[in-house]
XYZ file of C-alpha atoms in Angstrom:
501
model
C -42.010 -34.412 54.342
C -45.148 -36.249 55.363
C -44.704 -36.918 59.092
C -44.299 -34.867 62.237
C -41.104 -36.791 62.921
C -39.551 -35.463 59.711
C -40.882 -32.002 60.471
C -39.316 -31.982 63.942
C -35.898 -32.567 62.410
C -36.307 -29.981 59.651
C -38.014 -27.513 61.992
C -35.179 -27.578 64.501
C -32.738 -27.199 61.642
C -34.678 -24.212 60.300
C -34.541 -22.555 63.730
C -30.758 -22.845 63.499
C -30.833 -21.378 59.972
C -32.888 -18.424 61.219
C -30.731 -17.800 64.277
C -27.492 -18.037 62.303
C -28.891 -15.653 59.713
C -29.936 -13.031 62.245
C -26.820 -13.452 64.410
C -24.542 -12.848 61.416
C -26.662 -10.487 59.331
C -24.254 -7.609 59.911
C -21.657 -9.372 57.758
C -23.885 -9.215 54.666
C -24.227 -6.134 52.436
C -27.562 -4.561 53.437
C -28.659 -3.925 49.839
C -28.846 -6.893 47.481
C -26.171 -6.684 44.793
C -27.842 -8.929 42.176
C -29.107 -7.824 38.767
C -32.707 -8.347 37.550
C -33.372 -11.904 36.429
C -30.555 -13.453 38.477
C -32.719 -16.159 40.056
C -34.152 -17.945 37.024
C -30.692 -19.152 36.028
C -30.152 -20.759 39.440
C -33.177 -23.049 39.504
C -34.839 -25.388 36.983
C -37.460 -24.029 34.626
C -40.059 -26.545 35.893
C -41.113 -27.884 39.302
C -39.606 -31.264 40.334
C -41.655 -34.368 39.580
C -40.375 -36.237 42.645
C -40.052 -34.957 46.219
C -36.741 -33.385 47.137
C -35.119 -33.698 50.550
C -35.016 -30.949 53.169
C -31.230 -31.087 52.949
C -31.326 -30.173 49.248
C -33.796 -27.356 49.856
C -31.738 -26.060 52.779
C -28.615 -25.785 50.619
C -30.455 -23.586 48.140
C -31.447 -21.028 50.789
C -27.930 -19.616 50.713
C -27.195 -20.356 47.052
C -30.456 -19.093 45.527
C -32.297 -16.878 48.005
C -29.790 -14.982 50.105
C -27.982 -13.245 47.209
C -31.301 -11.612 46.279
C -32.295 -10.517 49.769
C -32.085 -6.922 50.919
C -31.464 -7.308 54.632
C -33.973 -5.059 56.348
C -32.800 -6.181 59.784
C -29.161 -5.376 59.254
C -27.925 -2.600 61.546
C -26.540 -1.055 58.333
C -30.026 -0.768 56.789
C -31.260 2.833 57.067
C -33.861 3.064 54.293
C -37.640 3.606 54.396
C -38.851 2.930 57.969
C -38.229 -0.046 60.262
C -40.037 -3.307 59.709
C -40.597 -5.200 62.908
C -38.971 -8.490 63.789
C -38.548 -10.473 66.980
C -38.383 -14.059 68.147
C -41.737 -13.857 70.013
C -43.392 -12.628 66.821
C -41.810 -15.428 64.783
C -43.135 -17.941 67.331
C -46.614 -16.457 66.980
C -46.492 -16.813 63.216
C -45.307 -20.413 63.578
C -48.369 -21.278 65.643
C -50.665 -19.338 63.328
C -49.305 -21.266 60.362
C -49.795 -24.559 62.190
C -53.402 -23.778 63.167
C -53.947 -22.359 59.664
C -57.540 -21.270 60.185
C -59.407 -18.881 57.895
C -60.978 -16.660 60.531
C -63.601 -14.820 58.522
C -66.255 -15.243 61.194
C -66.446 -16.013 64.899
C -67.547 -19.599 64.367
C -64.682 -20.241 61.913
C -62.323 -20.045 64.925
C -63.636 -18.264 68.023
C -60.142 -17.758 69.475
C -58.996 -16.018 66.284
C -61.764 -13.420 66.636
C -61.815 -13.004 70.400
C -58.057 -12.710 70.870
C -57.970 -9.998 68.214
C -60.667 -8.001 69.990
C -58.834 -8.261 73.311
C -55.292 -7.464 72.124
C -56.536 -4.530 70.057
C -58.083 -3.120 73.228
C -54.759 -3.780 75.015
C -52.908 -1.884 72.316
C -55.412 0.966 72.315
C -55.002 1.371 76.061
C -51.200 1.336 75.719
C -51.382 4.495 73.552
C -54.213 6.014 75.629
C -56.755 6.015 72.819
C -60.079 7.511 73.897
C -62.451 4.826 75.192
C -64.802 5.450 72.285
C -62.304 3.583 70.068
C -62.263 0.476 72.266
C -64.566 -2.519 72.066
C -64.915 -2.820 75.834
C -67.985 -4.804 76.821
C -70.657 -3.316 74.580
C -69.038 -0.332 72.879
C -69.655 0.836 69.336
C -65.934 1.267 68.752
C -63.288 -1.351 68.295
C -60.055 -2.406 66.706
C -59.270 -4.698 63.822
C -56.034 -6.019 62.350
C -55.484 -5.078 58.714
C -52.572 -6.010 56.478
C -51.180 -2.497 56.038
C -51.838 1.190 56.592
C -52.679 1.369 52.887
C -55.553 -1.073 53.418
C -56.758 0.886 56.435
C -56.928 4.113 54.435
C -58.883 2.424 51.636
C -61.314 0.904 54.129
C -61.803 4.224 55.938
C -62.426 6.084 52.683
C -64.896 3.479 51.414
C -66.745 3.602 54.749
C -66.822 7.419 54.647
C -68.078 7.301 51.063
C -70.976 4.993 51.916
C -71.814 6.975 55.046
C -72.129 10.174 53.013
C -74.173 8.441 50.312
C -76.624 7.097 52.896
C -76.825 10.545 54.502
C -77.718 12.171 51.181
C -80.265 9.457 50.407
C -81.955 10.117 53.750
C -82.364 13.729 52.630
C -83.581 12.732 49.143
C -84.596 9.049 48.816
C -84.853 9.391 45.037
C -81.104 9.926 44.697
C -79.064 7.063 43.309
C -75.587 6.514 44.786
C -74.095 7.136 41.348
C -75.757 10.568 41.303
C -74.101 11.399 44.612
C -70.656 9.920 43.971
C -69.364 12.647 41.595
C -69.992 15.247 44.303
C -67.891 13.594 46.995
C -64.516 15.137 47.846
C -61.685 13.833 50.017
C -58.712 15.844 51.295
C -55.134 15.125 52.235
C -51.804 16.946 52.304
C -49.054 17.131 49.715
C -46.903 15.141 52.173
C -49.243 12.194 52.687
C -48.276 8.710 51.604
C -48.868 7.668 48.000
C -51.352 5.068 49.246
C -53.806 7.859 50.055
C -54.023 8.796 46.389
C -54.349 5.116 45.545
C -57.311 4.925 47.958
C -58.899 7.727 45.944
C -58.407 5.746 42.741
C -59.932 2.593 44.251
C -62.919 4.366 45.790
C -63.590 6.700 42.826
C -63.727 9.624 45.254
C -61.827 12.678 44.051
C -58.907 13.667 46.258
C -57.814 17.243 46.798
C -54.154 17.515 47.737
C -53.606 20.520 50.007
C -50.380 22.476 50.591
C -48.504 22.223 53.865
C -46.795 24.845 55.996
C -43.085 25.472 56.519
C -42.913 22.421 58.798
C -44.560 20.240 56.136
C -47.757 19.975 58.179
C -51.369 20.380 57.052
C -53.080 23.209 58.917
C -56.719 23.656 59.843
C -57.245 26.948 58.011
C -56.015 25.406 54.748
C -58.544 22.594 55.085
C -61.380 24.934 56.071
C -60.780 27.152 53.050
C -60.692 24.144 50.701
C -63.978 22.771 52.071
C -65.649 26.170 51.802
C -64.579 26.482 48.179
C -65.877 23.019 47.323
C -69.197 23.535 49.059
C -69.771 26.662 46.973
C -69.326 24.446 43.908
C -72.040 22.110 45.155
C -69.584 19.424 46.225
C -69.733 17.350 49.422
C -66.672 17.261 51.704
C -66.589 13.632 52.818
C -63.203 12.479 54.091
C -59.907 13.846 55.401
C -56.729 11.825 55.831
C -54.339 13.442 58.307
C -50.845 12.058 58.827
C -48.902 11.806 62.062
C -45.350 11.185 60.913
C -45.126 11.581 57.135
C -42.908 9.280 55.081
C -40.911 12.138 53.588
C -39.882 13.900 56.768
C -41.908 12.649 59.772
C -44.068 15.772 59.808
C -47.193 15.869 61.982
C -50.399 17.386 60.643
C -52.149 19.661 63.146
C -54.909 17.424 64.471
C -55.932 20.039 67.020
C -56.902 22.309 64.101
C -58.026 19.731 61.544
C -60.203 17.809 63.997
C -62.634 20.597 64.912
C -62.944 21.557 61.231
C -63.980 17.981 60.387
C -66.365 17.839 63.329
C -68.059 21.096 62.265
C -68.676 19.724 58.758
C -69.476 16.137 59.830
C -66.543 14.898 57.727
C -64.841 11.560 58.369
C -61.336 12.145 59.754
C -58.904 9.259 59.319
C -55.551 9.524 61.102
C -52.598 7.649 59.597
C -49.739 7.199 62.069
C -48.203 4.169 60.358
C -44.665 4.560 61.734
C -45.008 7.090 64.532
C -47.971 5.469 66.257
C -45.879 2.903 68.108
C -44.024 5.719 69.883
C -47.247 6.822 71.545
C -46.812 4.018 74.098
C -44.139 6.297 75.614
C -45.754 9.027 77.740
C -43.302 11.641 76.457
C -44.588 11.152 72.887
C -48.300 10.717 73.621
C -48.950 14.444 73.097
C -48.221 13.900 69.410
C -51.564 12.081 69.279
C -53.555 14.929 70.824
C -56.631 15.639 68.732
C -57.304 11.984 67.880
C -60.571 12.316 69.790
C -61.960 14.083 66.701
C -61.125 11.169 64.403
C -63.560 8.602 63.042
C -60.737 6.102 62.473
C -57.111 5.749 63.490
C -54.326 3.467 62.302
C -50.719 2.592 63.000
C -48.403 -0.295 62.130
C -46.993 -2.356 65.007
C -45.111 -4.162 62.242
C -42.927 -1.081 61.823
C -41.695 0.068 65.222
C -43.116 -2.376 67.777
C -41.162 -5.601 67.150
C -44.082 -7.347 65.391
C -43.345 -9.008 62.060
C -45.146 -7.909 58.908
C -48.073 -7.912 58.330
C -49.987 -6.412 61.222
C -51.603 -3.007 60.924
C -53.805 -1.837 63.791
C -56.970 0.082 62.904
C -59.643 1.451 65.240
C -63.022 3.011 64.505
C -65.368 4.952 66.729
C -68.509 3.444 65.226
C -68.152 -0.044 63.780
C -71.564 0.294 62.153
C -70.007 2.574 59.534
C -67.434 -0.071 58.584
C -69.859 -2.994 58.689
C -72.416 -0.987 56.739
C -69.941 -0.451 53.934
C -68.792 -4.080 53.616
C -71.693 -6.198 54.852
C -72.677 -9.244 52.819
C -74.291 -12.297 54.386
C -74.596 -15.349 52.130
C -76.252 -18.387 53.677
C -73.031 -20.399 53.656
C -71.354 -17.893 56.017
C -74.192 -17.552 58.508
C -74.040 -19.025 62.001
C -76.103 -19.127 65.175
C -74.223 -16.422 67.088
C -74.519 -13.623 64.525
C -75.316 -10.269 66.055
C -73.838 -11.134 69.436
C -70.211 -11.581 68.297
C -67.850 -9.866 65.857
C -67.487 -11.260 62.355
C -64.384 -9.477 61.124
C -65.112 -10.325 57.486
C -67.360 -7.240 57.594
C -64.426 -5.036 58.658
C -62.201 -5.628 55.651
C -62.064 -6.081 51.884
C -61.108 -9.795 51.602
C -63.140 -12.581 53.151
C -60.366 -14.712 54.642
C -58.056 -13.617 57.409
C -55.102 -15.177 59.202
C -54.652 -15.592 62.947
C -52.414 -12.496 63.169
C -53.441 -11.624 66.704
C -51.235 -14.461 67.984
C -47.953 -12.745 67.150
C -49.116 -9.455 68.671
C -50.213 -11.327 71.820
C -46.850 -13.075 72.042
C -44.920 -9.811 71.586
C -46.939 -7.862 74.150
C -46.609 -10.645 76.716
C -42.962 -11.617 76.174
C -41.619 -8.041 75.968
C -44.083 -6.199 78.158
C -44.775 -2.506 77.743
C -41.549 -1.477 79.487
C -39.220 -3.326 77.111
C -41.091 -2.001 74.078
C -40.752 1.526 75.444
C -37.013 0.949 75.930
C -36.700 -0.144 72.307
C -38.414 2.985 70.995
C -36.428 5.325 73.238
C -33.178 3.680 72.189
C -33.919 4.133 68.487
C -34.841 7.781 69.025
C -31.598 8.290 70.959
C -29.609 6.830 68.054
C -31.327 9.160 65.591
C -30.347 12.119 67.746
C -26.761 10.874 67.814
C -26.790 10.851 64.011
C -28.313 14.331 63.923
C -25.461 15.631 66.117
C -22.907 14.166 63.714
C -24.561 15.845 60.739
C -24.695 19.180 62.531
C -20.990 18.945 63.339
C -20.087 18.984 59.620
C -20.486 22.327 57.873
C -21.002 20.613 54.525
C -24.445 19.334 55.562
C -27.757 20.731 56.751
C -30.649 19.194 58.697
C -33.803 19.566 56.604
C -36.578 18.633 59.039
C -37.184 18.435 62.758
C -35.905 15.187 64.260
C -38.720 13.875 66.442
C -38.351 10.098 66.389
C -36.062 7.754 64.467
C -35.693 9.613 61.158
C -33.108 12.254 60.201
C -33.551 14.210 56.968
C -30.406 15.959 55.761
C -28.589 17.020 52.633
C -25.249 18.134 51.321
C -25.013 21.887 50.757
C -25.150 21.505 47.015
C -27.507 20.932 44.137
C -30.139 18.239 43.886
C -27.933 16.463 41.365
C -25.013 16.365 43.772
C -27.193 14.958 46.549
C -28.519 12.258 44.225
C -24.948 11.447 43.289
C -24.020 11.227 46.965
C -26.840 8.775 47.662
C -25.849 6.707 44.650
C -22.268 6.448 45.919
C -23.459 5.499 49.392
C -25.609 2.660 48.122
C -23.048 1.436 45.605
C -20.505 1.167 48.398
C -22.479 -1.819 49.681
C -21.767 -0.733 53.254
C -25.066 0.921 54.214
C -28.411 1.424 52.503
C -30.425 4.661 52.448
C -33.056 6.313 50.253
C -33.798 9.894 49.257
C -36.910 11.988 48.808
C -37.992 15.510 47.906
C -39.179 18.257 50.221
C -40.601 21.290 48.457
C -38.298 20.843 45.483
C -35.152 20.020 47.484
C -33.700 16.522 47.188
C -32.793 15.193 50.613
C -31.336 12.055 52.131
C -33.315 10.076 54.719
C -31.467 8.269 57.494
C -33.766 5.948 59.425
C -32.790 3.896 62.449
C -34.319 0.558 61.517
C -32.882 -2.677 62.903
C -33.497 -3.523 66.546
C -29.805 -4.450 66.821
C -28.578 -0.991 65.775
C -26.169 0.581 68.265
C -24.064 3.741 68.479
C -21.155 2.019 66.721
C -23.358 1.472 63.668
C -24.368 5.135 63.641
C -20.698 6.161 63.670
C -19.909 3.636 60.943
C -22.728 4.936 58.742
C -21.599 8.521 59.222
C -18.051 7.606 58.223
C -19.359 5.979 55.037
C -21.389 9.093 54.244
C -18.420 11.378 54.911
C -16.116 9.309 52.709
C -18.614 9.450 49.846
C -19.174 13.169 50.398
C -15.442 13.833 50.074
C -15.556 12.334 46.570
C -18.449 14.647 45.649
C -16.851 17.675 47.238
C -13.450 17.142 45.617
C -15.038 16.847 42.223
C -17.233 19.948 42.463
C -16.236 23.539 41.834
C -16.172 25.564 44.993
C -15.839 22.651 47.429
C -13.033 22.133 49.898
C -12.426 18.946 51.859
C -14.488 19.080 55.020
C -15.313 22.729 54.410
C -18.261 24.738 53.152
C -19.360 25.782 49.718
C -17.878 28.940 48.250
C -19.852 31.329 46.087
C -21.699 30.047 43.053
C -20.918 30.824 39.456
C -23.034 33.951 39.499
C -21.318 35.250 42.638
C -23.958 34.218 45.158
C -23.939 31.451 47.717
C -27.564 30.734 46.863
C -26.502 29.587 43.416
C -24.589 26.773 45.095
C -27.244 25.646 47.556
C -30.510 26.110 45.681
C -32.059 23.078 43.975
C -31.249 22.669 40.298
């Protein structure tokens, strides 16, 4: 395919492929049913020597690719969290791929840099971020698009690390950074995402994992006590990662308590709101962000809940000098005549190159508008509450965490083993897809409202699948009755039936 004429034909055909796929996605099993290694037997062991036609490639989309796809945008997909998708976002990626610039500096494509600065300020204003996080005209704050929340946490921790090292070297210029590094301590909760611990591994900063309260939230007094203990040992509290909307149960750490504690100790506070952050564009959920004014950096993923396709993770900092100071390198071949008066986002990230991701965010914000995005979020929350009501109507199940947005955590009144068996039956049915997790030793099932096309009928369908699978578990377990509650355990207590094994 060497000419635009050929591309026009194939491109229009691909649009039809995409539309047909999304229009009929509900007919496919949400979880791929293939076994490991399925694909290598469907294609040759070596690349073709001669060009193949678009028609031949198109045929293999269904034959080779689709059997191995887990359909995240099926209304029967209820695992993990949503991943965004929309036609405006796809159009933005199409244009980005056509322009195909490597926007590491302003001069490498001025529009790539300047549009990112503007739309990140748009997005910050939509969630009422304090002005100190916005670029504005000449502010020290600003936003940057990263690939994921995981990257944002790593970048924040590395920036905090270098800020503390420079601070200690100002006190004692004879100190080497490798003398200071072993004393640095970071903190997070036992409910934070696994990427926070990975950030610790990458940065070589020790991470203290702190216990949470009965609502799975990190509290200020727990953090204060941990920092006091470490300071007595001669260690240097450096970084705290607080989570707004944990992966396990959508718990919200208490920013109003954690923030002042970090401010008192001059500790970098990073706030990870990967999934929940999109909801803050709705005034009724903005209070969940209260306390962000204490943060040094904040992040959420529009590619989860805001109709933007992966990858687009929004990160803001109060003082860009901390980020640039941690990542600044300036070889001659990257220098240009406008340095110092414009942003060069290569200094805000780990890699050098960067794609024109701001386009798809710009397209989404313009072609949906704030109102339609708010409607989408409110609808998904409404569906989650419908599912919660169904769970609460069945005495065999319990709700295990507060339902705030689009996630419902629940379990069968049985052992951990029985709940794992229930999830296994659900997923093997091929009708819906869910995942499980653990909360304080109890295995639970997570039901997330994910696809933008999910409606009440899909919630009812999913609940029927779960009930049918639960009947099989209940009928096969001692003490269960169809549709009823657990009777006493083998030692004569109800607790023996419902406590984790």
